[in-house]
Amino acid sequence: MVFENSGIENIVAEQTLIQHVMNKHGFNLGGHWDYERVTYDLKYQIEEGVYYLRIPGYAVDGDVGARNATLQMMDPYLGKHYYPTGIEYGEDEYFPEAMVEHCKRTVMNVSNDLRSLLA
Protein backbone atom coordinates (compact mmCIF):
# COMPACT_ATOMS: atom_id res chain seq x y z
CA MET A 1 0.00 0.00 0.00
CA VAL A 2 1.49 3.29 -1.12
CA PHE A 3 0.58 6.59 0.57
CA GLU A 4 0.67 8.89 -2.44
CA ASN A 5 0.52 12.69 -2.32
CA SER A 6 1.36 12.80 1.37
CA GLY A 7 3.61 15.81 0.85
CA ILE A 8 6.65 14.02 2.20
CA GLU A 9 7.72 13.14 -1.36
CA ASN A 10 8.39 16.85 -1.96
CA ILE A 11 10.86 17.20 0.91
CA VAL A 12 14.58 17.59 0.25
CA ALA A 13 16.69 18.01 3.39
CA GLU A 14 19.95 17.14 5.09
CA GLN A 15 20.19 13.55 6.25
CA THR A 16 20.91 14.53 9.86
CA LEU A 17 17.72 16.61 10.04
CA ILE A 18 15.63 13.82 8.52
CA GLN A 19 17.22 11.26 10.86
CA HIS A 20 16.37 13.44 13.88
CA VAL A 21 12.70 13.73 12.87
CA MET A 22 12.41 10.04 11.99
CA ASN A 23 13.87 9.02 15.36
CA LYS A 24 11.40 11.33 17.11
CA HIS A 25 8.52 9.47 15.47
CA GLY A 26 9.87 5.98 16.19
CA PHE A 27 11.40 5.20 12.80
CA ASN A 28 14.68 3.35 12.51
CA LEU A 29 17.15 3.53 9.68
CA GLY A 30 16.37 0.23 7.99
CA GLY A 31 18.98 -2.23 6.88
CA HIS A 32 18.03 -1.28 3.33
CA TRP A 33 20.43 1.59 2.83
CA ASP A 34 23.41 1.99 0.60
CA TYR A 35 25.44 5.02 -0.41
CA GLU A 36 22.60 6.52 -2.44
CA ARG A 37 19.37 5.18 -0.92
CA VAL A 38 17.82 5.02 2.51
CA THR A 39 14.69 3.53 4.08
CA TYR A 40 13.24 4.54 7.43
CA ASP A 41 11.08 1.82 9.02
CA LEU A 42 8.36 1.86 11.65
CA LYS A 43 7.45 -1.65 12.80
CA TYR A 44 3.94 -2.65 13.86
CA GLN A 45 3.54 -5.93 15.74
CA ILE A 46 -0.16 -6.55 16.13
CA GLU A 47 -2.44 -9.56 16.39
CA GLU A 48 -2.84 -9.77 12.60
CA GLY A 49 0.92 -9.96 12.05
CA VAL A 50 4.04 -7.84 11.58
CA TYR A 51 3.85 -4.79 9.32
CA TYR A 52 6.33 -2.11 8.30
CA LEU A 53 5.63 1.49 7.38
CA ARG A 54 8.55 2.54 5.21
CA ILE A 55 9.62 6.00 4.10
CA PRO A 56 12.32 5.81 1.42
CA GLY A 57 14.64 8.46 0.13
CA TYR A 58 17.66 8.85 -2.10
CA ALA A 59 20.73 11.05 -2.01
CA VAL A 60 20.71 13.99 -4.40
CA ASP A 61 24.08 15.02 -2.97
CA GLY A 62 26.60 13.47 -0.59
CA ASP A 63 26.88 9.97 0.81
CA VAL A 64 24.34 8.16 3.01
CA GLY A 65 27.04 5.97 4.57
CA ALA A 66 29.09 9.03 5.55
CA ARG A 67 25.90 10.66 6.91
CA ASN A 68 26.47 13.82 4.89
CA ALA A 69 23.78 13.34 2.24
CA THR A 70 21.01 15.62 1.12
CA LEU A 71 17.98 13.35 0.76
CA GLN A 72 14.99 13.53 -1.56
CA MET A 73 12.16 11.75 0.24
CA MET A 74 9.74 9.47 -1.59
CA ASP A 75 6.20 8.12 -1.16
CA PRO A 76 5.77 6.06 2.03
CA TYR A 77 4.46 2.52 1.75
CA LEU A 78 3.14 -0.22 4.02
CA GLY A 79 3.90 -3.93 3.81
CA LYS A 80 3.22 -7.12 5.72
CA HIS A 81 6.09 -9.36 6.79
CA TYR A 82 5.96 -13.08 6.07
CA TYR A 83 8.55 -15.39 7.52
CA PRO A 84 10.82 -16.49 5.85
CA THR A 85 10.09 -14.81 2.51
CA GLY A 86 10.04 -11.15 3.56
CA ILE A 87 7.68 -8.22 3.12
CA GLU A 88 4.78 -8.13 0.68
CA TYR A 89 3.28 -4.84 -0.51
CA GLY A 90 0.64 -6.10 -2.94
CA GLU A 91 -2.85 -4.73 -3.30
CA ASP A 92 -4.29 -8.08 -2.25
CA GLU A 93 -2.72 -7.77 1.22
CA TYR A 94 -4.97 -7.07 4.19
CA PHE A 95 -4.05 -3.97 6.20
CA PRO A 96 -6.13 -3.31 9.36
CA GLU A 97 -8.00 -0.02 9.05
CA ALA A 98 -6.89 1.33 12.44
CA MET A 99 -3.24 0.70 11.56
CA VAL A 100 -3.64 2.37 8.15
CA GLU A 101 -5.14 5.43 9.83
CA HIS A 102 -2.26 5.51 12.31
CA CYS A 103 0.19 5.29 9.39
CA LYS A 104 -1.52 8.22 7.65
CA ARG A 105 -1.34 10.35 10.81
CA THR A 106 2.30 9.38 11.37
CA VAL A 107 3.29 10.29 7.82
CA MET A 108 1.46 13.61 8.15
CA ASN A 109 3.20 14.34 11.47
CA VAL A 110 6.64 13.50 10.03
CA SER A 111 5.95 15.67 7.00
CA ASN A 112 4.75 18.58 9.16
CA ASP A 113 7.77 18.35 11.48
CA LEU A 114 10.20 18.32 8.56
CA ARG A 115 8.46 21.27 6.91
CA SER A 116 8.50 23.31 10.12
CA LEU A 117 12.23 22.71 10.55
CA LEU A 118 12.90 23.66 6.93
CA ALA A 119 10.85 26.85 7.07
XYZ file of C-alpha atoms in Angstrom:
119
model
C 0.000 0.000 0.000
C 1.489 3.287 -1.118
C 0.584 6.585 0.572
C 0.668 8.888 -2.444
C 0.524 12.691 -2.320
C 1.356 12.801 1.375
C 3.608 15.809 0.845
C 6.654 14.019 2.199
C 7.716 13.138 -1.363
C 8.393 16.851 -1.964
C 10.862 17.199 0.907
C 14.578 17.593 0.249
C 16.690 18.006 3.393
C 19.952 17.142 5.089
C 20.194 13.549 6.255
C 20.910 14.526 9.864
C 17.722 16.607 10.036
C 15.632 13.815 8.520
C 17.221 11.260 10.858
C 16.368 13.436 13.877
C 12.698 13.730 12.870
C 12.411 10.042 11.991
C 13.866 9.018 15.361
C 11.396 11.334 17.110
C 8.516 9.468 15.468
C 9.866 5.983 16.191
C 11.399 5.202 12.798
C 14.680 3.347 12.514
C 17.152 3.525 9.683
C 16.374 0.230 7.988
C 18.976 -2.227 6.875
C 18.028 -1.280 3.328
C 20.429 1.589 2.830
C 23.407 1.990 0.598
C 25.440 5.016 -0.406
C 22.601 6.520 -2.443
C 19.372 5.180 -0.925
C 17.819 5.022 2.508
C 14.687 3.527 4.077
C 13.236 4.540 7.430
C 11.084 1.818 9.023
C 8.361 1.855 11.651
C 7.453 -1.652 12.800
C 3.943 -2.652 13.856
C 3.544 -5.930 15.739
C -0.160 -6.552 16.133
C -2.442 -9.564 16.394
C -2.840 -9.769 12.602
C 0.922 -9.958 12.053
C 4.040 -7.838 11.578
C 3.855 -4.791 9.323
C 6.332 -2.106 8.296
C 5.629 1.492 7.382
C 8.551 2.541 5.206
C 9.623 5.996 4.103
C 12.317 5.811 1.424
C 14.640 8.459 0.126
C 17.665 8.854 -2.101
C 20.730 11.050 -2.010
C 20.707 13.991 -4.400
C 24.076 15.018 -2.970
C 26.603 13.470 -0.591
C 26.878 9.967 0.811
C 24.337 8.159 3.006
C 27.044 5.975 4.573
C 29.092 9.029 5.553
C 25.900 10.664 6.910
C 26.469 13.817 4.887
C 23.783 13.338 2.237
C 21.012 15.624 1.116
C 17.980 13.353 0.756
C 14.987 13.534 -1.558
C 12.164 11.751 0.242
C 9.737 9.475 -1.593
C 6.198 8.116 -1.163
C 5.769 6.055 2.032
C 4.457 2.518 1.746
C 3.143 -0.222 4.017
C 3.897 -3.927 3.812
C 3.222 -7.120 5.722
C 6.092 -9.363 6.793
C 5.955 -13.079 6.068
C 8.548 -15.395 7.521
C 10.824 -16.485 5.849
C 10.093 -14.806 2.515
C 10.043 -11.154 3.561
C 7.681 -8.223 3.118
C 4.777 -8.133 0.681
C 3.282 -4.837 -0.511
C 0.638 -6.101 -2.940
C -2.855 -4.733 -3.304
C -4.291 -8.084 -2.247
C -2.723 -7.775 1.220
C -4.967 -7.066 4.192
C -4.051 -3.972 6.201
C -6.126 -3.305 9.361
C -7.998 -0.015 9.048
C -6.888 1.335 12.443
C -3.244 0.704 11.562
C -3.644 2.366 8.150
C -5.143 5.428 9.827
C -2.260 5.507 12.311
C 0.190 5.293 9.386
C -1.518 8.221 7.647
C -1.342 10.349 10.811
C 2.297 9.385 11.373
C 3.294 10.290 7.815
C 1.456 13.608 8.149
C 3.200 14.340 11.474
C 6.641 13.504 10.031
C 5.950 15.675 6.995
C 4.751 18.582 9.159
C 7.773 18.346 11.477
C 10.197 18.325 8.558
C 8.457 21.272 6.910
C 8.501 23.309 10.122
C 12.234 22.713 10.555
C 12.903 23.661 6.929
C 10.847 26.855 7.068
